[in-house]
Amino acid sequence: MAPPRVSAFAVFQQVKQETNPQLGLEKNNKGGISKPSQKMLKKKKKPRSKALLMKSEAQEGDGSCALQPIISSNKKKSSTKGGKAASKIPNGTEVPPQRLKGTESSSRQHVGPPLNSVLQDLGKIQNSKERAKALFEWLISPVNPDDFFRCIWEKKPALIKRHNSKYFNGFFSTSEFDRILREDNVQFGVNLDVTSYTEGVRETHNPPGRALPLVVWDYYKNGCSLRLLNPQSFSSTVWNVLSTLQELFGCMVGANTYLTPPSTQGFAPHYDDIEAFVVQLEGKKHWRVYNPRNSSEMLPQFSSGNFTDGDLGEPILETILEAGDLLYFPRGFIHQGDCLPDAHSLHITVSSFQRNSWLDLLDKLLPAALQIAAEEDVEFRKGLPLDYLDYMGVQNVESSDPRRKNFIEKTQVLMRKLAEYAPVDAAVDQKAKAFLHDCLPPVLTPAEKGHSVHGAPARWENGEVKDGIIQLEKDTSVRFLRGGIARLCSEGEACVLYYSTDNSRVYHQEAPKSIEVNAEHVEAIEYLLHCYPQCVTVESIPCEDLDDKLAVASMLFEKGLLITKEQLTPLASSEENE
C-alpha cells in the first residue's frame, strides 16, 4: 500500500512538536491538516495537491550547515512514470557518495560576512576572474568550490543549510520589491509575471500595462505568486552580483525573484535549461526535486512544459528551505516549491549555463566547417550517385542492397574528413561574441571609476568647459578594465573588438557593441588583452611609433575599456594657461 500523502504543513508542525510538544494540530474528519481559508481570484481555489514526504527527511531534524550530496535512494522505486533512479538512467552521471569538506550534519549556525562588505572587498582584487571566484565561494560557503565543481556541478542537486536567516541580507528584499513597483516602470509580462498553481493547473494572470502596487498587491493577497523577471534591471546589488559571477561561468548569469504568499504554490513541477542556485532570502519554502525521467532529459537544451504529480515518482530531495539556505540543482532535474501556512517566501534564482554546451559550440562550428570544406575540397562538391534514392531512405532500411553499405561508409568518411576543416577558434569566438552581447555591463568600483573615463571631472561651469582635457603620456600605466569585457574576433577581412561595457541592464536592449580595428593595431590590442591584470606603460604597446601607441590607448580609454594605474589630472586649458 502506498504511504499516506503528507502536506508540507504537516512536516512543519511535526518539527514544531518535536521542539514544543504542547503545540497541537487541528485535524479535519478526513485526517488531513486543516488550512486557513483564503480569498482567491474570481473563484475559491481548492487545496493544492499534497506532497509525498520522504521518511529520511522527516527524521533529519538538524539539517546541515553545508552541502549535502544527494544520491539515489535504496528504497523500493515507485512504479509511477518518472520514478527511475539516476543509477538506472542509461549513461547517467551518478556519482558515488563522497565526503566533501563541510558535509558534516550539524545544527551549528554558519556565519559569513555580509554581502555589502563582500562586494566592497572584491574591489580590492585586481583580477576580475578572481573576484568572481571569491564571490561564488561566499555564495556556496562553507562548501569548497573545487569540491562543488568536481562532485556536484551538472550531476546532482545539493543543499546548503546555514541556520542563519541573515546570511543573504542586502541581496534583495520584499521592501525593495515594493519600492521598485512604486518608483520604476515595471510592466506585466515583460518584467513581472503573476502566477498561480492549484489543482494541478498552472495559470498566468497578467493584465496589460504597468504593474502598479495596488493591483500587484491585490493579486498577492488573493494567493498569486509574483515573479520579477529581471531584478538586475532595478536592483544595483543584484546587478553587481550577476555581472561579477558571469566571469566565472563564461556565459550570461541571470536571475528571477519569486514572492509567494503563505499556503500557495505558483508554478507546476517542471525542469529548466539552466543551472539553478535557489537563494532563500525571506520566509521559508517546501521544495521537492526529482531525477530526470530518462537520459534524453538529462542536461536538456530547453525547459520542459508543466508536469502533473502523475508524471513524477518519488523526490530524491525534499526539504524546507529557510532564509539563508541555498539549493542547487542542474538543468533537467524536475522541481516544485510551495509555501507553508505560517510564512511567505521570497527567493532569488541565480541561473547560468543556458545554451552553453558542446552541442551549442558544434552548432556554430559545423556550418563553418562545411563552408570551408566546400571551398577547399572537391570531394565534398562531387555529386550524389544517380540512383541513391532507390536504396537509401527510411523505406529502404531493411534492404540488403550492398550499395547501402557503400553509401553509408562514404558519408562517414566525409564526416571524419570534415573535422579537418573545423575552425574551432573561430567558433569559440562566435560564442564569446554572443556572450558579450548577452551579459551585463560591469558595476564599477570607486577605484575603477576614478581611474577611467567615467571619473573624468569634465563639466560645464560658468559658461565654459572645465577640466575637459585628459591626456595619456608614454609613461602612463594602463590595463583593461576587466578581464572578460572584450574579445578580438576575425570578421572576414576585418578584425573587430566586441565589448560589453556599454550594454544595457535589460537583456538585449542594445545592439552588440564593437570597434573595427585597423590591421596595424591588432597586435597592440592582443598585447593589452593578454597582459591583464598587469598594468603596462603606453610606451610598451607594440606599435610602429609613439603616436600609434597613444592613439590605441586613448581610443580604448575613451571607450571606457582601459583604466590607468594612477588617477589622471586634467590639463589646464589654453585660456587658463594664458
Coordinates of C-alpha atoms in Angstrom, one line a residue, residues 14-536:
Q14 CA 5.9 17.9 13.2
V15 CA 9.2 19.8 13.6
K16 CA 7.4 22.3 15.9
Q17 CA 6.0 19.5 18.1
E18 CA 9.5 18.0 18.5
T19 CA 10.7 21.3 20.0
N20 CA 7.4 22.2 21.7
P21 CA 5.1 19.2 22.5
Q22 CA 2.4 21.5 23.8
L23 CA 1.6 22.5 20.2
G24 CA -1.3 20.6 18.8
L25 CA -2.7 20.0 15.3
E26 CA -6.3 20.5 14.4
K27 CA -7.3 17.7 12.0
N28 CA -10.4 17.5 9.9
N29 CA -12.6 14.4 9.7
K30 CA -10.6 13.2 6.7
G31 CA -7.4 13.0 8.6
G32 CA -5.8 16.0 6.8
I33 CA -4.5 19.2 8.2
S34 CA -7.0 22.0 8.0
K35 CA -5.8 25.2 6.5
P36 CA -6.9 28.8 6.9
S37 CA -9.4 29.9 4.3
Q38 CA -8.1 32.5 1.9
K39 CA -9.6 34.8 -0.7
M40 CA -8.8 33.7 -4.3
L41 CA -9.1 35.1 -7.7
K42 CA -12.6 35.2 -9.0
K43 CA -13.5 31.8 -7.5
K44 CA -12.5 29.9 -4.4
K45 CA -9.4 27.9 -5.1
K46 CA -9.3 24.3 -4.0
P47 CA -6.5 22.9 -1.8
R48 CA -3.4 22.1 -3.8
S49 CA -2.2 18.5 -4.2
K50 CA -0.3 17.0 -1.2
A51 CA 3.4 16.2 -1.3
L52 CA 4.9 12.8 -0.6
L53 CA 7.2 13.1 2.5
M54 CA 10.3 11.0 2.4
K55 CA 10.9 9.3 5.7
S56 CA 14.6 10.2 5.7
E57 CA 13.7 14.0 5.5
A58 CA 11.3 13.8 8.4
Q59 CA 14.0 12.3 10.6
E60 CA 16.6 14.9 9.5
G61 CA 15.6 17.4 12.1
D62 CA 19.0 19.1 12.5
G63 CA 19.8 19.6 8.8
S64 CA 23.3 20.6 7.8
C65 CA 25.3 23.8 7.7
A66 CA 26.9 22.7 4.5
L67 CA 26.5 21.0 1.2
Q68 CA 24.7 17.6 1.3
P69 CA 25.3 15.5 -1.7
I70 CA 22.1 13.9 -2.9
I71 CA 22.4 10.3 -4.1
S72 CA 19.8 7.8 -5.3
S73 CA 17.7 6.2 -2.5
N74 CA 17.9 2.5 -1.9
K75 CA 14.3 2.2 -1.1
K76 CA 11.9 0.5 -3.5
K77 CA 11.4 2.6 -6.6
S78 CA 8.0 4.0 -7.4
S79 CA 6.2 2.3 -10.3
T80 CA 4.9 5.7 -11.4
K81 CA 6.2 7.2 -14.6
G82 CA 9.3 9.2 -13.9
G83 CA 10.3 7.2 -10.8
K84 CA 13.5 5.9 -12.1
A85 CA 16.6 6.4 -10.0
A86 CA 19.6 8.1 -11.5
S87 CA 21.6 4.8 -11.4
K88 CA 19.0 3.3 -13.7
I89 CA 19.3 6.0 -16.4
P90 CA 21.5 4.8 -19.3
N91 CA 24.8 6.6 -19.5
G92 CA 23.9 8.5 -16.3
T93 CA 26.3 10.7 -14.4
E94 CA 25.6 9.3 -11.0
V95 CA 28.5 10.0 -8.6
P96 CA 29.4 7.7 -5.7
P97 CA 28.9 9.3 -2.3
Q98 CA 32.0 11.2 -1.3
R99 CA 32.9 13.1 1.8
L100 CA 33.2 16.8 1.0
K101 CA 34.7 19.5 3.1
G102 CA 31.8 20.8 5.2
T103 CA 29.4 17.9 4.7
E104 CA 29.1 17.0 8.4
S105 CA 25.5 17.1 9.5
S106 CA 25.3 19.9 12.0
S107 CA 22.8 22.3 13.5
R108 CA 25.5 24.9 14.1
Q109 CA 24.9 28.4 12.6
H110 CA 27.2 29.3 9.7
V111 CA 28.1 33.0 9.9
G112 CA 29.7 34.7 7.0
P113 CA 30.5 38.3 6.1
P114 CA 27.5 40.4 5.0
L115 CA 27.1 40.9 1.2
N116 CA 27.8 44.6 1.2
S117 CA 31.2 44.1 2.8
V118 CA 31.9 41.2 0.5
L119 CA 31.3 43.4 -2.5
Q120 CA 33.5 46.1 -1.1
D121 CA 36.3 43.7 -0.5
L122 CA 36.0 42.4 -4.1
G123 CA 37.0 45.9 -5.3
K124 CA 40.5 45.3 -3.7
I125 CA 41.0 42.2 -6.0
Q126 CA 42.6 43.4 -9.2
N127 CA 41.8 40.3 -11.3
S128 CA 38.1 40.2 -12.2
K129 CA 38.2 36.4 -12.6
E130 CA 39.5 36.1 -9.1
R131 CA 36.7 38.4 -7.9
A132 CA 34.1 36.1 -9.4
K133 CA 35.7 33.1 -7.7
A134 CA 35.7 34.9 -4.4
L135 CA 32.0 35.9 -4.7
F136 CA 31.0 32.4 -5.7
E137 CA 32.9 31.0 -2.7
W138 CA 30.8 33.3 -0.5
L139 CA 27.6 32.2 -2.3
I140 CA 28.1 28.5 -1.5
S141 CA 30.1 28.8 1.7
P142 CA 31.2 26.8 3.6
V143 CA 31.5 24.4 0.6
N144 CA 34.8 24.4 -1.2
P145 CA 34.2 25.5 -4.9
D146 CA 36.6 22.9 -6.2
D147 CA 34.7 20.1 -4.5
F148 CA 31.4 21.6 -5.8
F149 CA 32.5 21.6 -9.4
R150 CA 34.2 18.2 -9.2
C151 CA 31.4 16.3 -7.5
I152 CA 28.1 18.2 -7.9
W153 CA 28.1 20.5 -10.9
E154 CA 25.8 19.2 -13.7
K155 CA 25.5 15.9 -11.8
K156 CA 23.1 16.2 -8.9
P157 CA 21.3 18.5 -6.5
A158 CA 22.9 19.9 -3.4
L159 CA 21.5 21.6 -0.3
I160 CA 23.3 24.1 1.9
K161 CA 21.7 24.7 5.3
R162 CA 23.2 27.6 7.3
H163 CA 20.7 28.2 10.2
N164 CA 21.4 31.8 9.6
S165 CA 18.5 33.9 8.4
K166 CA 20.6 37.0 7.9
Y167 CA 23.2 35.4 5.6
F168 CA 21.8 36.9 2.4
N169 CA 20.7 40.2 3.9
G170 CA 21.2 43.1 1.5
F171 CA 20.8 40.9 -1.6
F172 CA 17.1 41.6 -2.3
S173 CA 14.0 42.0 -0.2
T174 CA 10.3 42.4 -0.3
S175 CA 10.6 46.0 0.7
E176 CA 12.9 46.6 -2.2
F177 CA 10.4 44.9 -4.5
D178 CA 7.7 47.3 -3.2
R179 CA 10.0 50.3 -3.8
I180 CA 10.6 49.0 -7.4
L181 CA 6.9 48.8 -8.0
R182 CA 6.4 52.4 -6.8
E183 CA 9.4 54.0 -8.5
D184 CA 10.1 52.1 -11.7
N185 CA 8.2 51.3 -14.8
V186 CA 7.5 47.6 -14.2
Q187 CA 5.4 46.1 -17.0
F188 CA 3.2 43.0 -16.6
G189 CA 4.5 40.2 -18.9
V190 CA 7.8 42.0 -19.5
N191 CA 9.2 42.5 -16.1
L192 CA 6.6 40.8 -13.9
D193 CA 4.5 37.6 -14.0
V194 CA 1.5 36.9 -11.8
T195 CA 1.0 33.2 -11.5
S196 CA -0.9 30.5 -9.6
Y197 CA -0.9 26.7 -9.4
T198 CA -4.0 25.0 -7.9
E199 CA -5.5 21.5 -8.6
G200 CA -2.7 20.7 -11.0
V201 CA -3.4 23.8 -13.2
R202 CA -0.8 26.5 -13.8
E203 CA -2.2 29.9 -14.7
T204 CA -0.8 33.3 -15.6
H205 CA -2.9 36.3 -14.7
N206 CA -1.0 39.2 -16.3
P207 CA -3.2 42.2 -17.3
P208 CA -1.7 44.6 -19.9
G209 CA 0.3 47.7 -18.9
R210 CA 2.3 48.8 -15.9
A211 CA 2.4 46.8 -12.7
L212 CA 1.2 49.3 -10.2
P213 CA 1.4 48.5 -6.4
L214 CA -2.4 48.5 -5.8
V215 CA -3.0 45.9 -8.5
V216 CA 0.1 43.8 -7.8
W217 CA -0.5 43.5 -4.1
D218 CA -4.2 42.7 -4.6
Y219 CA -3.1 39.7 -6.7
Y220 CA -0.7 38.7 -4.0
K221 CA -3.4 38.9 -1.3
N222 CA -5.6 36.7 -3.4
G223 CA -3.0 33.9 -3.4
C224 CA -0.9 34.6 -6.5
S225 CA 2.9 34.4 -6.8
L226 CA 4.9 37.3 -8.2
R227 CA 7.9 36.7 -10.4
L228 CA 10.2 39.6 -11.2
L229 CA 11.9 38.5 -14.4
N230 CA 14.9 40.8 -14.5
P231 CA 15.7 42.2 -11.0
Q232 CA 19.1 43.2 -12.1
S233 CA 17.4 46.0 -14.2
F234 CA 16.1 47.6 -11.0
S235 CA 18.4 46.5 -8.2
S236 CA 22.1 47.6 -8.2
T237 CA 23.1 44.9 -5.8
V238 CA 21.6 42.1 -7.9
W239 CA 23.3 43.7 -11.0
N240 CA 26.6 43.8 -9.2
V241 CA 26.4 40.1 -8.1
L242 CA 25.4 38.8 -11.5
S243 CA 27.9 40.9 -13.5
T244 CA 30.6 39.6 -11.2
L245 CA 29.7 36.0 -11.4
Q246 CA 29.4 35.9 -15.2
E247 CA 33.2 36.0 -15.5
L248 CA 33.4 32.7 -13.5
F249 CA 30.9 30.9 -15.7
G250 CA 32.0 32.4 -19.0
C251 CA 28.4 33.0 -20.0
M252 CA 25.4 35.1 -19.0
V253 CA 24.3 34.9 -15.4
G254 CA 20.6 35.8 -14.9
A255 CA 18.1 35.9 -12.1
N256 CA 14.4 35.9 -11.3
T257 CA 12.9 36.7 -7.9
Y258 CA 9.8 34.8 -6.6
L259 CA 7.5 36.2 -4.0
T260 CA 4.9 33.6 -2.9
P261 CA 2.1 34.0 -0.3
P262 CA 1.6 31.6 2.5
S263 CA -0.2 28.3 1.7
T264 CA 0.2 28.6 -2.1
Q265 CA 2.2 27.4 -5.0
G266 CA 2.9 29.5 -8.0
F267 CA 4.3 27.0 -10.6
A268 CA 3.8 23.5 -11.7
P269 CA 6.5 20.9 -11.5
H270 CA 9.0 21.3 -14.4
Y271 CA 12.6 21.3 -15.3
D272 CA 14.8 24.1 -16.6
D273 CA 17.5 24.6 -19.2
I274 CA 19.8 26.4 -16.7
E275 CA 21.9 25.6 -13.7
A276 CA 19.9 26.9 -10.8
F277 CA 21.0 28.3 -7.5
V278 CA 17.9 28.9 -5.3
V279 CA 18.8 31.6 -2.7
Q280 CA 16.3 31.8 0.0
L281 CA 16.0 35.4 1.1
E282 CA 12.9 35.6 3.4
G283 CA 10.5 33.2 5.0
K284 CA 10.6 29.5 4.0
K285 CA 9.5 27.2 1.2
H286 CA 8.9 23.5 0.8
W287 CA 10.9 22.1 -2.1
R288 CA 10.8 18.7 -3.9
V289 CA 13.4 17.8 -6.5
Y290 CA 13.1 14.7 -8.8
N291 CA 15.6 12.9 -11.0
P292 CA 15.4 13.4 -14.8
R293 CA 12.9 10.9 -16.1
N294 CA 15.2 9.4 -18.7
S295 CA 18.6 10.0 -20.4
S296 CA 17.2 12.4 -23.0
E297 CA 16.1 14.8 -20.2
M298 CA 19.5 15.0 -18.6
L299 CA 21.1 18.4 -19.2
P300 CA 18.4 19.4 -21.7
Q301 CA 18.7 22.2 -24.2
F302 CA 15.3 23.6 -23.5
S303 CA 13.0 23.8 -20.4
S304 CA 10.1 21.4 -20.1
G305 CA 6.4 22.0 -20.1
N306 CA 4.3 21.6 -16.9
F307 CA 4.1 18.2 -15.3
T308 CA 1.5 16.7 -13.0
D309 CA 2.0 14.6 -9.9
G310 CA 1.2 11.6 -12.0
D311 CA 4.3 12.2 -14.2
L312 CA 6.6 12.1 -11.2
G313 CA 8.0 9.4 -9.0
E314 CA 9.4 10.0 -5.5
P315 CA 11.5 13.1 -4.9
I316 CA 15.2 12.5 -4.3
L317 CA 15.3 15.6 -2.2
E318 CA 12.6 17.1 -0.1
T319 CA 13.3 20.0 2.3
I320 CA 12.1 23.2 3.8
L321 CA 14.4 26.0 2.6
E322 CA 14.7 28.8 5.2
A323 CA 16.2 32.2 4.9
G324 CA 20.0 31.9 4.5
D325 CA 19.8 28.5 2.8
L326 CA 20.7 27.6 -0.7
L327 CA 19.5 24.8 -3.0
Y328 CA 21.3 23.9 -6.3
F329 CA 20.0 21.6 -9.0
P330 CA 21.3 21.0 -12.5
R331 CA 19.2 21.6 -15.6
G332 CA 16.9 18.7 -16.3
F333 CA 16.1 18.0 -12.6
I334 CA 12.3 18.4 -12.1
H335 CA 11.4 20.6 -9.1
Q336 CA 8.5 22.3 -7.4
G337 CA 8.1 24.5 -4.4
D338 CA 5.1 25.5 -2.2
C339 CA 4.7 27.8 0.8
L340 CA 3.9 26.9 4.3
P341 CA 0.9 28.4 6.0
D342 CA 2.8 30.5 8.5
A343 CA 5.1 32.5 6.3
H344 CA 5.6 34.0 2.8
S345 CA 8.6 33.1 0.8
L346 CA 11.0 35.3 -1.2
H347 CA 13.8 33.7 -3.1
I348 CA 16.0 34.6 -6.0
T349 CA 17.1 32.0 -8.5
V350 CA 20.5 32.7 -9.9
S351 CA 20.9 30.9 -13.2
S352 CA 23.7 30.2 -15.7
F353 CA 24.8 27.9 -18.5
Q354 CA 21.8 28.3 -20.7
R355 CA 22.8 27.0 -24.2
N356 CA 26.4 26.7 -23.2
S357 CA 27.1 23.1 -24.1
W358 CA 29.4 21.3 -26.5
L359 CA 26.3 20.9 -28.7
D360 CA 25.9 24.7 -28.9
L361 CA 29.5 25.1 -29.8
L362 CA 29.2 22.5 -32.6
D363 CA 26.0 24.2 -33.8
K364 CA 28.3 27.1 -34.7
L365 CA 31.3 25.0 -35.8
L366 CA 29.7 22.5 -38.2
P367 CA 28.2 25.1 -40.7
A368 CA 31.5 26.9 -40.8
A369 CA 33.4 23.6 -41.3
L370 CA 31.1 22.7 -44.2
Q371 CA 31.6 26.1 -45.8
I372 CA 35.4 25.7 -45.6
A373 CA 35.3 22.1 -46.9
A374 CA 33.1 23.1 -49.8
E375 CA 35.7 25.8 -50.8
E376 CA 38.8 23.7 -50.4
D377 CA 37.9 20.0 -51.0
V378 CA 36.4 18.8 -54.3
E379 CA 35.3 15.6 -52.6
F380 CA 32.5 17.4 -50.8
R381 CA 31.3 19.0 -54.1
K382 CA 31.0 15.8 -56.1
G383 CA 27.5 14.7 -57.0
L384 CA 25.5 12.1 -55.2
P385 CA 25.0 8.7 -57.0
L386 CA 22.3 8.9 -59.7
D387 CA 20.3 6.0 -58.1
Y388 CA 20.9 6.7 -54.4
L389 CA 17.1 7.3 -53.8
D390 CA 16.4 3.8 -54.9
Y391 CA 18.2 2.2 -52.0
M392 CA 18.6 4.9 -49.3
G393 CA 16.0 6.4 -47.0
V394 CA 13.6 5.0 -44.4
Q395 CA 11.6 2.9 -46.8
N396 CA 14.8 1.0 -47.7
V397 CA 16.2 0.5 -44.2
E398 CA 15.5 -3.3 -44.3
S399 CA 17.1 -3.7 -47.8
S400 CA 20.2 -5.9 -48.2
D401 CA 21.3 -3.9 -51.2
P402 CA 25.2 -3.7 -51.0
R403 CA 25.1 -0.2 -52.3
R404 CA 23.6 0.9 -49.0
K405 CA 26.8 -0.1 -47.2
N406 CA 29.0 1.8 -49.7
F407 CA 26.9 4.9 -49.4
I408 CA 26.9 5.0 -45.6
E409 CA 30.7 4.4 -45.5
K410 CA 31.3 7.2 -47.9
T411 CA 29.2 9.5 -45.7
Q412 CA 31.2 8.5 -42.6
V413 CA 34.5 9.2 -44.4
L414 CA 33.3 12.7 -45.3
M415 CA 32.1 13.3 -41.8
R416 CA 35.5 12.4 -40.4
K417 CA 37.3 14.5 -43.0
L418 CA 35.0 17.4 -42.1
A419 CA 36.8 17.7 -38.7
E420 CA 40.0 18.7 -40.5
Y421 CA 38.2 21.9 -41.7
A422 CA 36.6 22.8 -38.4
P423 CA 37.6 26.4 -37.4
V424 CA 37.4 25.7 -33.7
D425 CA 38.9 29.0 -32.6
A426 CA 36.5 31.0 -34.8
A427 CA 33.5 29.1 -33.5
V428 CA 34.7 29.8 -29.9
D429 CA 34.9 33.5 -30.8
Q430 CA 31.4 33.4 -32.1
K431 CA 30.3 32.0 -28.7
A432 CA 32.3 34.7 -27.0
K433 CA 30.7 37.4 -29.2
A434 CA 27.3 36.1 -28.2
F435 CA 28.2 36.1 -24.5
L436 CA 29.4 39.7 -24.7
H437 CA 26.0 40.7 -26.2
D438 CA 24.1 38.7 -23.6
C439 CA 25.9 39.7 -20.4
L440 CA 25.5 42.7 -18.1
P441 CA 27.8 45.7 -18.1
P442 CA 30.2 45.7 -15.2
V443 CA 29.5 47.7 -12.0
L444 CA 32.5 49.9 -11.5
T445 CA 34.2 50.1 -8.1
P446 CA 35.1 53.6 -6.9
A447 CA 38.7 53.0 -7.9
E448 CA 37.8 51.8 -11.4
K449 CA 35.6 54.8 -11.8
G450 CA 38.2 57.2 -10.6
H451 CA 40.9 55.8 -12.9
S452 CA 38.7 55.6 -16.0
V453 CA 37.0 58.0 -18.4
H454 CA 33.9 57.7 -16.1
G455 CA 35.8 59.6 -13.4
A456 CA 36.9 62.5 -15.6
P457 CA 35.9 65.8 -14.0
A458 CA 35.0 67.4 -17.3
R459 CA 32.0 69.7 -16.8
W460 CA 30.2 72.9 -17.9
E461 CA 30.7 75.7 -15.4
N462 CA 30.2 79.5 -15.6
G463 CA 29.7 79.4 -19.4
E464 CA 32.7 77.3 -20.3
V465 CA 34.1 73.7 -20.2
K466 CA 36.2 73.0 -17.1
D467 CA 38.8 70.2 -16.7
G468 CA 38.0 68.9 -20.2
I469 CA 41.4 67.7 -21.3
I470 CA 42.9 64.4 -20.0
Q471 CA 45.9 63.2 -21.9
L472 CA 47.8 59.9 -21.8
E473 CA 51.5 60.0 -21.9
K474 CA 54.1 57.4 -22.9
D475 CA 54.9 56.5 -19.3
T476 CA 51.2 56.3 -18.3
S477 CA 50.5 52.7 -17.0
V478 CA 47.2 51.2 -18.3
R479 CA 45.3 47.9 -18.4
F480 CA 41.9 46.7 -19.4
L481 CA 39.1 47.5 -17.0
R482 CA 38.1 43.8 -16.6
G483 CA 39.3 40.5 -17.9
G484 CA 36.1 39.4 -19.6
I485 CA 34.7 42.6 -21.1
A486 CA 36.3 42.5 -24.6
R487 CA 37.1 40.0 -27.3
L488 CA 39.0 40.4 -30.5
C489 CA 37.4 38.5 -33.3
S490 CA 38.0 38.0 -37.0
E491 CA 35.1 39.0 -39.2
G492 CA 36.1 38.1 -42.8
E493 CA 38.8 40.5 -43.8
A494 CA 38.4 42.7 -40.8
C495 CA 39.3 42.4 -37.1
V496 CA 36.6 43.6 -34.6
L497 CA 36.8 44.2 -30.9
Y498 CA 33.5 43.3 -29.2
Y499 CA 32.9 44.7 -25.7
S500 CA 30.2 44.7 -23.0
T501 CA 30.8 47.9 -21.1
D502 CA 28.0 49.8 -22.9
N503 CA 25.4 47.0 -22.6
S504 CA 22.1 47.7 -21.1
R505 CA 20.9 46.1 -17.8
V506 CA 17.9 44.9 -19.8
Y507 CA 18.7 41.8 -21.8
H508 CA 19.5 42.7 -25.5
Q509 CA 18.0 46.1 -25.3
E510 CA 21.2 47.4 -27.1
A511 CA 22.8 46.1 -30.3
P512 CA 26.2 44.4 -29.9
K513 CA 28.9 46.9 -29.2
S514 CA 32.1 46.7 -31.3
I515 CA 35.0 48.6 -32.7
E516 CA 36.7 47.8 -36.0
V517 CA 40.4 47.6 -35.5
N518 CA 43.0 48.6 -38.1
A519 CA 45.3 45.7 -39.1
E520 CA 48.4 47.5 -37.8
H521 CA 46.7 47.9 -34.3
V522 CA 45.6 44.2 -33.9
E523 CA 48.9 43.2 -32.2
A524 CA 48.6 46.1 -29.8
I525 CA 45.2 45.2 -28.6
E526 CA 46.1 41.5 -28.3
Y527 CA 49.1 42.6 -26.2
L528 CA 46.8 44.6 -23.8
L529 CA 44.3 41.7 -23.6
H530 CA 47.0 39.2 -22.7
C531 CA 48.7 41.5 -20.2
Y532 CA 45.6 41.8 -18.0
P533 CA 45.6 42.2 -15.0
Q534 CA 49.1 43.7 -15.0
C535 CA 49.5 47.3 -15.9
V536 CA 51.8 48.2 -18.8

